[in-house]
Amino acid sequence: MDSSTPELVPLPSPDIVASAMESKPFLNGGSAENNPQESAKLHSEKGRGRGSDRLRGGRGEGARHKRSDMGRGEWARQTGDRRSRNEEGTTKRRKFNEQDSGRKPVYAVEFSREEIEGDERRPKRKVAVMIGYSGSGYKGMQLNDKEKTIEGDLFRAFVAAGAVSKANANDPKKSALVRCARTDKGVHAAGNIISMKLIVEDENIVQKINEHLSPQIRVWGIERTKASFSAYQLCDSRIYEYLIPTHCFLPPHPNSFLGMKLVQLADEAGDREGYEKRQEEVAGFWAESEAKYVKPILDDLEPSLRLLMQKALFDDSDTGSLSWDLESEALEQERTKLEALTEHSQAHADGVANTTISPNLSEIFDKTDSETTLTEGMNTSTQLELGVPVPQRELSPLNRAVRDLKAAYIASKRAYRISTTRIDRIRSALTRYLGTHSYHNYTVKKSFRDASAKRVIKSFVVNSTPIIINNTEWLSLKVHGQSFMMHQIRKMVSMVALVVRCGCHEGRFQDSYGPERMIIPKAPGLGLLLERPVFDTYNERIKGQADRNPVGFESYETEMEEFKQREIYERIFREEERDNSFHVIFSNIDNLKGTHMLYLSSMGIAASRQTTTADSTASQIVAKVDVESSEDEEHPEDG
């Protein structure tokens, strides 16, 4: 036989094959002849080769695997965008909750069958709705089945004005509602955009919608768009503004925990001269302020009370108190400093600054508070809201001293006027955000390796001219970015304030983009507002089309500026004067015991690695608060 011819292997006879099949055992004790399913399985396994085990493990026979069994293009087409998947999940949860509770969402408007059938059918058009709002009193922008939100009030106004038919009045998804940017609880927007299908044949539809809205929410205008327009998908970037009092850039009090640690660690790192150089324009602030505002109050106290107050103000023990967060009314001693740090800026309703105080002072306060109990089950704010008379409490000398000292420290900080040198330091720090970086430390539930934590910042600037409102000086910061994650801007502002006020080296920004985990507190949501989203690419695409106008806010600048002054800026200034949110946040940071914030020192991140038992407890609180603060957020990103 020729060597090139392959040798043929004789096949077994049919009798041999049948005999073998009959004798082959199966798991269920039968044979292939009377187990057709097992026979089919046997034949399906022939030639399966590599990867055959993938069908095992509960996925079922013939199961296709998302990536291994399909091409990249097919996989991308099937998954859809993140917003769509989130919206689908939200809709499913909403329907489940409705069935479970038997209650409709608060924004749903119900009509009888007769009313729906009698409603004239009119065409819907895809539009972009330009809006502005003050977020105070709302649980954010996004629809929430049980809470008051901006979108909820808007949708009900659309229905009342006839822009949404009665047949679609019970579910915004029937109108394809999509928001450009989701803002958090209490955050404002001078300009935001939603896309949806509305009935807009009435020339006065904008006026009619506004008639059904509170002065806190305005519709600036409505523009017809392409049928494929999505306010979320086609937004190029977003511009936010943040208003912050200049006293947030003052250094920590020299007798606070952080203030003492910064000096101590600067000495250990051999950086005392550099540290003092970075703080030279504010070096004498606290000494001058205490001589002017605090010393007269202490001098008027009885000697015994003076010693007690000084110990309470500047106690360096683990149970020491905050020098400027002692409160003479409704002290909630069970709350920790870290809870006050992360939550107080959003809890404006009671207007109480919570803190931990030293044991001796705590006992005195417990006695004075128990002697003048308010209406049971009500705090002061609740009584005022309900019109219940609030008893005038007779303050003890110690309570009076605490109240006066707190007022003195706040007054001294409000009287501060920032120098151009300090503004230059802020401007320099803001430039460290420019470009693409991983902001996993500036949000929640993101790791260093998470690609979605990378964000692009186009610009971050500070207005060189501060404004003074009610004797408090404010700065305006503006950030322009492609998109932002939950709490990202508030943590970016907080980090800038912390670096400048602690005389920290700007290299700490680069450290925050690395794999090391850093705790960055959120600045209050009170000062944040969305100025406007940008749709340059879409506007360029429709240029020249007779029936399409650009999507933007250029035609509404005058009305928007007046609205910002009345409903946003004045509200921010008024609420800060009442609640002192910024003062409370940074005062608690300065007195937070532990190593969490010591990365701001001259020793850098190494100083924060030396954890203690107190640090572990505080870390658990931070994680818990971050989760709780995001429970009302359906989506982790604004776009």
XYZ file of C-alpha atoms in Angstrom:
639
model
C 0.000 0.000 0.000
C 1.253 3.460 -0.893
C 2.582 5.370 2.102
C 0.584 8.444 1.153
C -2.671 6.577 1.432
C -4.089 6.631 4.995
C -4.776 3.312 6.563
C -8.506 2.669 6.921
C -9.777 1.611 10.335
C -12.587 -0.934 10.010
C -15.867 0.106 11.690
C -17.389 -2.213 14.301
C -20.370 -4.234 13.190
C -23.890 -3.033 14.122
C -24.318 -5.993 16.457
C -21.253 -4.999 18.485
C -22.444 -1.404 18.741
C -25.911 -2.429 19.873
C -24.449 -4.813 22.457
C -22.201 -2.081 23.849
C -25.056 0.412 24.074
C -27.255 -2.032 25.917
C -24.526 -2.801 28.465
C -23.475 0.879 29.065
C -24.743 1.986 32.501
C -26.433 5.340 33.056
C -26.914 7.456 36.143
C -30.556 6.512 36.373
C -29.793 2.808 35.942
C -31.232 2.538 32.401
C -29.743 2.234 28.947
C -29.647 4.420 25.863
C -32.398 2.448 24.228
C -35.005 3.232 26.868
C -33.469 6.623 27.849
C -33.677 8.806 24.749
C -32.759 11.942 26.762
C -29.569 10.348 28.019
C -28.809 9.160 24.491
C -29.254 12.656 23.133
C -27.023 13.990 25.863
C -24.393 11.385 25.048
C -24.348 12.338 21.384
C -24.377 16.074 22.143
C -21.211 15.645 24.190
C -19.311 14.055 21.307
C -16.780 16.411 19.872
C -17.559 19.096 22.423
C -13.919 19.222 23.469
C -12.504 22.252 25.229
C -14.975 24.187 27.298
C -17.393 21.306 27.645
C -17.566 21.773 31.381
C -19.159 25.190 30.872
C -22.546 23.589 30.387
C -22.353 22.237 33.899
C -22.999 24.130 37.094
C -26.680 24.958 36.786
C -26.705 27.055 33.592
C -28.607 24.365 31.693
C -27.843 22.509 28.496
C -27.046 24.610 25.490
C -26.842 27.809 27.565
C -25.109 30.631 25.736
C -22.528 32.606 27.601
C -22.663 36.342 27.365
C -19.207 36.937 26.005
C -17.605 33.619 25.140
C -20.304 32.565 22.669
C -20.926 35.824 20.819
C -18.892 38.492 19.109
C -18.084 41.865 20.588
C -20.495 43.673 18.293
C -23.379 41.354 19.120
C -22.657 41.682 22.841
C -22.618 45.490 22.633
C -25.888 45.581 20.692
C -27.652 43.351 23.207
C -26.561 45.068 26.437
C -27.801 48.589 25.656
C -26.727 51.681 27.569
C -26.462 51.914 31.336
C -29.269 54.443 31.730
C -31.689 52.159 29.843
C -30.816 49.188 32.042
C -31.223 51.315 35.177
C -34.568 52.676 33.992
C -35.825 49.156 33.253
C -34.806 48.050 36.730
C -36.474 51.077 38.293
C -39.704 50.409 36.390
C -39.755 46.776 37.518
C -39.177 47.776 41.145
C -41.877 50.449 40.900
C -44.448 47.966 39.550
C -43.504 45.466 42.251
C -43.872 48.097 44.962
C -47.237 49.172 43.591
C -48.514 45.603 43.606
C -47.055 45.001 47.049
C -48.408 48.137 48.702
C -51.472 48.809 46.592
C -50.427 52.482 46.410
C -49.669 54.506 43.312
C -46.602 56.770 43.052
C -47.078 60.239 44.496
C -46.621 61.831 41.068
C -49.217 59.653 39.291
C -52.470 61.355 38.294
C -55.442 58.999 37.998
C -58.460 59.598 35.761
C -61.597 57.525 35.310
C -62.157 55.484 32.162
C -64.876 57.919 31.068
C -62.504 60.892 31.435
C -59.790 59.144 29.474
C -62.142 58.109 26.673
C -63.569 61.620 26.505
C -60.129 63.240 26.276
C -59.360 64.553 22.799
C -56.494 62.706 21.161
C -53.737 65.109 20.160
C -50.292 64.410 18.699
C -47.225 64.186 20.943
C -43.900 65.668 19.848
C -40.388 64.917 21.018
C -39.123 68.016 22.803
C -36.381 69.365 25.042
C -37.739 71.125 28.149
C -35.425 73.748 29.648
C -36.002 74.062 33.401
C -34.568 75.638 36.557
C -35.256 74.865 40.202
C -34.260 75.309 43.810
C -33.726 71.877 45.360
C -34.484 72.878 48.953
C -37.259 70.725 50.377
C -37.043 68.145 47.580
C -35.564 64.646 47.578
C -33.554 65.438 44.483
C -34.391 65.689 40.811
C -35.281 62.099 39.947
C -38.747 60.577 40.259
C -39.392 58.828 43.552
C -42.550 56.846 44.199
C -42.938 57.994 47.789
C -41.052 61.285 48.081
C -41.446 64.804 46.741
C -39.071 65.376 43.805
C -38.551 67.975 41.079
C -39.592 65.592 38.289
C -42.677 64.553 40.236
C -43.935 68.141 40.512
C -43.042 68.820 36.877
C -44.944 65.793 35.619
C -48.070 66.717 37.537
C -47.846 70.246 36.094
C -47.527 68.801 32.563
C -50.706 66.800 33.136
C -52.583 69.771 34.626
C -51.578 71.986 31.693
C -52.652 69.409 29.109
C -49.147 68.694 27.846
C -49.568 65.037 28.882
C -52.787 63.224 27.988
C -55.030 61.731 30.656
C -54.273 58.258 29.318
C -50.563 58.775 30.069
C -50.987 60.686 33.329
C -50.210 57.744 35.607
C -46.700 56.951 34.321
C -43.978 59.340 33.008
C -42.380 56.461 31.089
C -45.295 56.561 28.655
C -44.021 60.019 27.696
C -40.397 58.795 27.402
C -39.120 61.150 30.113
C -35.300 61.306 30.281
C -33.320 63.762 32.393
C -29.988 65.284 31.394
C -28.520 65.441 34.892
C -29.790 63.947 38.123
C -29.138 66.282 41.036
C -28.992 65.114 44.652
C -31.235 66.044 47.534
C -31.145 69.793 48.191
C -29.039 70.598 45.093
C -30.210 73.420 42.833
C -30.163 73.966 39.056
C -30.337 77.258 37.188
C -30.534 75.230 33.986
C -31.329 71.566 33.407
C -32.991 69.739 30.508
C -35.382 66.843 30.206
C -36.442 65.218 26.946
C -39.869 63.666 26.508
C -42.962 63.524 24.307
C -45.393 66.352 25.018
C -48.493 67.885 23.472
C -47.175 71.341 22.560
C -49.610 72.691 19.964
C -50.791 75.369 22.440
C -48.645 78.494 22.019
C -49.052 79.331 25.720
C -48.132 75.880 26.987
C -45.029 77.111 28.880
C -47.062 79.739 30.736
C -49.782 77.204 31.582
C -47.223 74.725 32.950
C -45.605 77.400 35.139
C -49.006 78.329 36.566
C -49.172 74.845 38.105
C -45.636 74.984 39.579
C -44.316 76.543 42.768
C -41.987 79.563 42.387
C -39.113 77.158 43.171
C -39.469 75.457 39.771
C -39.608 77.201 36.388
C -39.898 75.994 32.808
C -37.821 78.353 30.674
C -38.861 77.046 27.297
C -39.653 74.041 25.112
C -37.922 73.208 21.827
C -38.938 70.624 19.225
C -36.159 68.091 18.591
C -35.440 65.066 16.462
C -37.370 61.953 17.402
C -34.109 60.299 18.499
C -33.090 63.134 20.845
C -32.070 62.075 24.359
C -31.180 64.696 26.951
C -28.909 62.153 28.622
C -27.201 60.539 25.636
C -26.558 63.702 23.598
C -25.275 65.952 26.396
C -21.617 66.848 25.764
C -20.773 68.178 29.217
C -22.115 69.943 32.296
C -21.177 73.114 34.170
C -21.723 73.328 37.936
C -21.271 76.229 40.327
C -20.421 75.932 44.006
C -20.777 78.802 46.488
C -18.605 78.519 49.579
C -17.902 80.937 52.467
C -14.310 82.135 52.522
C -13.945 81.199 56.209
C -13.841 77.538 55.050
C -10.246 78.254 53.959
C -9.145 79.366 57.434
C -6.655 77.022 59.135
C -7.893 74.701 61.910
C -7.865 76.270 65.357
C -4.411 75.777 66.926
C -5.985 74.004 69.917
C -8.115 71.633 67.832
C -6.977 68.038 67.333
C -6.139 68.529 63.650
C -4.513 71.916 64.255
C -2.087 70.443 66.802
C -1.359 67.358 64.686
C -0.494 69.449 61.616
C 2.212 71.288 63.582
C 3.473 68.132 65.283
C 3.784 66.145 62.045
C 5.333 69.092 60.225
C 8.103 69.029 62.853
C 8.528 65.259 62.497
C 8.750 65.568 58.706
C 11.183 68.477 58.904
C 8.678 70.662 57.053
C 7.837 73.247 59.725
C 9.210 76.111 57.657
C 7.330 75.010 54.538
C 4.116 74.530 56.499
C 4.312 78.009 58.024
C 5.115 79.481 54.615
C 1.900 77.978 53.181
C -0.093 79.497 56.071
C 1.661 82.863 56.387
C -1.286 85.017 55.192
C -3.562 83.593 57.957
C -0.948 82.988 60.656
C -2.316 85.526 63.146
C -6.036 85.109 62.528
C -7.001 83.019 65.559
C -4.968 85.025 68.076
C -6.485 88.299 66.883
C -10.029 86.906 66.718
C -9.947 85.409 70.204
C -8.632 88.629 71.664
C -11.476 90.548 70.005
C -14.416 88.137 70.235
C -13.747 85.405 72.823
C -11.646 86.916 75.607
C -14.317 89.467 76.680
C -16.813 86.624 77.206
C -14.376 84.523 79.244
C -13.374 87.539 81.348
C -17.000 88.065 82.358
C -17.389 84.520 83.706
C -16.980 83.417 87.284
C -13.479 81.926 87.826
C -14.866 78.401 88.303
C -16.961 78.601 85.122
C -14.032 80.100 83.209
C -11.807 77.125 84.048
C -14.554 74.657 83.128
C -15.187 76.381 79.772
C -11.489 76.503 78.903
C -11.149 72.809 79.659
C -14.230 71.980 77.590
C -13.090 74.167 74.702
C -9.573 72.852 74.357
C -9.511 69.444 76.045
C -6.977 67.222 74.262
C -8.250 63.959 75.740
C -10.159 61.386 73.724
C -13.390 62.677 75.218
C -12.592 66.292 74.479
C -15.161 68.556 72.921
C -15.346 70.947 69.993
C -14.440 74.487 70.859
C -17.039 76.003 68.539
C -19.764 73.388 68.306
C -21.161 73.438 71.816
C -24.906 73.969 71.511
C -27.148 75.274 74.243
C -30.349 73.693 72.896
C -31.413 70.095 72.087
C -27.986 68.489 72.412
C -27.959 64.983 70.912
C -25.032 63.430 72.649
C -25.590 59.971 71.207
C -24.530 61.106 67.756
C -20.836 60.878 66.989
C -18.658 63.600 65.565
C -18.332 61.738 62.308
C -22.103 61.494 61.903
C -22.321 65.230 62.409
C -19.529 65.643 59.857
C -21.277 63.702 57.105
C -24.949 64.246 57.811
C -25.486 67.612 59.477
C -25.126 69.650 56.291
C -28.233 67.931 54.893
C -30.294 67.992 58.139
C -31.206 71.670 58.005
C -34.708 71.278 59.361
C -33.798 71.348 63.034
C -30.936 73.838 62.723
C -29.027 72.198 65.556
C -25.281 71.593 65.465
C -24.571 68.280 67.140
C -21.367 67.480 68.980
C -19.818 65.426 71.715
C -18.872 67.230 74.915
C -16.651 66.407 77.844
C -18.145 64.316 80.686
C -18.329 67.034 83.339
C -19.934 69.532 81.003
C -22.272 66.820 79.710
C -23.622 66.187 83.206
C -24.347 69.869 83.716
C -26.132 70.111 80.379
C -28.182 66.994 81.132
C -29.436 68.619 84.324
C -30.267 71.977 82.777
C -32.037 70.373 79.821
C -34.099 68.045 81.995
C -35.294 70.971 84.077
C -36.875 72.696 81.037
C -38.296 69.935 78.867
C -40.106 71.086 75.707
C -43.378 69.642 74.450
C -42.956 65.867 74.495
C -42.124 64.365 71.103
C -41.458 67.749 69.440
C -38.264 69.656 68.791
C -38.229 73.438 68.547
C -38.489 73.554 64.748
C -41.472 71.201 64.721
C -43.285 73.340 67.267
C -42.646 76.490 65.261
C -43.894 74.833 62.053
C -47.097 73.662 63.760
C -47.666 76.966 65.515
C -47.170 75.472 68.972
C -45.813 78.074 71.449
C -42.225 77.361 72.434
C -41.523 77.918 76.137
C -38.814 80.475 76.814
C -36.118 78.635 78.723
C -34.189 80.330 81.459
C -30.555 79.568 80.677
C -28.088 78.758 83.394
C -24.844 80.788 83.491
C -23.022 77.873 81.870
C -25.581 77.542 79.080
C -25.400 81.262 78.446
C -21.609 81.130 78.286
C -21.688 78.229 75.807
C -24.214 80.038 73.614
C -22.212 83.260 73.662
C -18.919 81.505 72.959
C -20.328 79.639 70.006
C -21.787 82.855 68.610
C -18.426 84.569 69.144
C -16.479 81.932 67.209
C -18.981 82.001 64.355
C -18.928 85.805 64.264
C -15.130 85.836 64.147
C -15.091 83.437 61.193
C -17.749 85.380 59.315
C -15.737 88.555 59.748
C -12.790 87.008 57.899
C -11.954 88.530 54.511
C -9.858 86.400 52.205
C -6.617 87.753 50.712
C -5.554 87.552 47.064
C -2.715 85.261 48.140
C -5.190 82.807 49.592
C -7.335 82.960 46.441
C -4.225 82.240 44.372
C -3.629 79.112 46.474
C -7.216 78.006 45.785
C -6.796 78.656 42.050
C -3.574 76.662 41.973
C -5.191 73.749 43.825
C -8.152 73.679 41.413
C -5.841 73.214 38.416
C -4.808 69.827 39.855
C -8.184 68.450 38.745
C -7.763 69.270 35.059
C -7.575 66.356 32.633
C -8.550 62.721 33.124
C -8.138 61.102 36.534
C -9.593 58.275 38.590
C -12.013 59.779 41.108
C -12.733 56.588 43.044
C -11.926 58.434 46.294
C -14.446 61.145 45.431
C -17.560 58.965 45.247
C -19.038 55.791 46.730
C -18.873 52.137 45.689
C -15.991 52.625 43.240
C -12.554 51.010 43.323
C -9.280 52.193 41.866
C -9.492 49.590 39.084
C -13.038 50.584 38.135
C -12.818 52.169 34.682
C -16.047 54.095 35.271
C -14.298 56.108 38.015
C -12.240 57.928 35.371
C -13.669 61.362 34.608
C -12.636 64.319 32.445
C -12.486 67.811 33.941
C -12.275 70.566 31.327
C -11.942 73.528 33.690
C -12.240 74.418 37.381
C -11.982 78.123 38.230
C -12.580 80.497 41.129
C -14.023 83.980 40.767
C -11.383 86.388 42.052
C -14.011 88.820 43.334
C -15.782 87.569 46.476
C -19.250 88.782 47.405
C -20.406 89.726 50.914
C -23.914 88.719 52.003
C -25.125 89.271 55.583
C -21.539 89.929 56.718
C -20.341 86.571 55.296
C -17.912 86.552 52.394
C -18.513 83.995 49.625
C -16.518 82.650 46.695
C -17.915 81.177 43.479
C -16.253 78.055 42.060
C -17.218 76.728 38.613
C -16.371 73.291 37.268
C -16.905 72.120 33.680
C -16.750 68.370 33.189
C -17.953 65.704 30.814
C -19.869 63.901 33.571
C -19.810 63.524 37.335
C -20.421 60.725 39.821
C -22.430 60.809 43.010
C -21.007 63.354 45.506
C -17.962 63.910 43.242
C -18.172 67.712 43.017
C -18.896 68.138 46.708
C -15.876 66.012 47.601
C -13.692 67.855 45.077
C -14.619 71.179 46.692
C -14.041 69.732 50.155
C -10.608 68.423 49.160
C -9.537 71.831 47.830
C -10.700 73.524 51.033
C -8.917 70.935 53.185
C -5.633 71.173 51.277
C -5.577 74.982 51.402
C -6.741 75.395 55.006
C -4.335 72.715 56.313
C -1.288 74.078 54.472
C -1.027 70.726 52.684
C 1.234 70.103 49.709
C -0.679 69.985 46.399
C 0.843 66.612 45.622
C -1.912 65.124 47.787
C -4.300 65.495 44.842
C -2.175 63.114 42.796
C -2.142 60.709 45.735
C -5.946 60.741 45.775
C -6.033 59.430 42.190
C -3.925 56.409 43.131
C -4.866 53.038 44.644
C -4.649 54.265 48.250
C -8.037 54.652 49.921
C -8.601 58.149 51.372
C -11.566 59.468 53.336
C -12.722 62.752 51.790
C -15.771 64.280 53.528
C -18.539 65.826 51.425
C -18.976 69.583 51.428
C -22.604 70.628 52.121
C -25.023 70.115 49.245
C -26.413 73.563 50.055
C -23.808 75.403 47.963
C -24.037 73.287 44.798
C -26.055 74.170 41.719
C -26.117 72.937 38.140
C -25.566 76.002 35.977
C -26.312 74.382 32.621
C -25.675 71.342 30.437
C -23.962 71.753 27.058
C -25.274 70.347 23.739
C -22.762 71.771 21.234
C -22.485 68.601 19.123
C -26.244 68.243 18.675
C -26.684 71.955 17.946
C -23.975 71.829 15.294
C -25.665 68.818 13.684
C -29.062 70.535 13.325
C -27.653 73.869 12.206
C -29.419 75.040 9.063
C -32.566 72.973 9.612
C -35.516 75.335 9.342
C -37.773 73.497 11.779
C -35.193 72.976 14.545
C -33.727 75.449 17.067
C -30.606 74.924 19.203
C -31.047 73.318 22.620
C -29.690 75.725 25.223
C -30.365 78.649 27.548
C -29.113 81.676 25.605
C -32.656 83.022 25.108
C -33.465 82.897 28.832
C -30.401 84.515 30.431
C -32.294 87.446 31.972
C -35.025 85.315 33.575
C -32.486 82.746 34.783
C -30.287 85.357 36.443
C -33.249 86.842 38.299
C -34.371 83.340 39.337
C -30.870 82.444 40.578
C -30.692 85.530 42.749
C -34.184 85.086 44.212
C -34.681 81.331 44.547
C -31.138 79.930 44.733
C -28.538 82.404 45.958
C -30.760 84.074 48.550
C -31.935 80.663 49.741
C -28.340 79.447 50.110
C -27.319 82.554 52.056
C -30.412 82.422 54.255
C -30.076 78.745 55.120
C -26.375 79.038 55.894
C -26.988 81.985 58.189
C -29.613 79.903 60.006
C -27.850 76.525 60.129
C -24.098 77.281 59.848
C -23.633 74.093 57.788
C -20.151 74.960 56.510
C -18.997 75.995 59.966
C -20.226 72.702 61.454
C -18.676 70.479 58.774
C -15.151 71.868 59.018
C -15.246 72.279 62.797
C -16.073 68.608 63.168
C -13.309 67.661 60.747
C -10.824 69.648 62.833
C -11.780 67.746 65.987
C -12.207 64.252 64.575
C -9.913 62.048 66.662
C -7.954 59.413 64.802
C -5.646 59.269 61.808
C -8.211 59.516 58.986
C -7.493 63.121 58.055
C -3.764 63.126 58.789
C -2.945 62.615 55.103
C -3.380 66.407 55.038
C -0.239 66.801 57.154
C 3.375 67.072 55.999
C 3.741 63.304 56.539
C 1.207 62.594 53.773
C -0.690 59.346 53.348
C 1.768 57.479 55.578
C 0.290 59.295 58.587
C -3.173 57.915 57.794
C -1.984 54.307 57.569
C -1.404 54.041 61.321
C -4.907 52.948 62.224
C -6.336 52.607 65.716
C -9.469 51.055 67.176
C -11.152 54.452 66.994
C -10.219 54.635 63.309
C -11.867 51.288 62.586
C -15.067 52.395 64.284
C -15.072 55.676 62.385
C -14.471 53.835 59.092
C -17.555 51.693 59.706
C -19.572 54.842 60.383
C -18.275 56.436 57.161
C -19.257 53.357 55.141
C -22.683 53.217 56.789
C -23.376 56.904 56.233
C -22.222 56.726 52.592
C -24.624 53.860 51.952
C -27.495 55.590 53.744
C -26.866 58.863 51.932
C -27.138 57.067 48.591
C -30.268 55.044 49.350
C -32.477 57.633 47.710
C -30.334 57.687 44.568
C -31.455 55.206 41.946
C -28.491 55.906 39.682
C -24.927 56.459 40.887
C -24.128 58.986 38.159
C -25.627 62.182 36.801
C -24.414 61.269 33.332
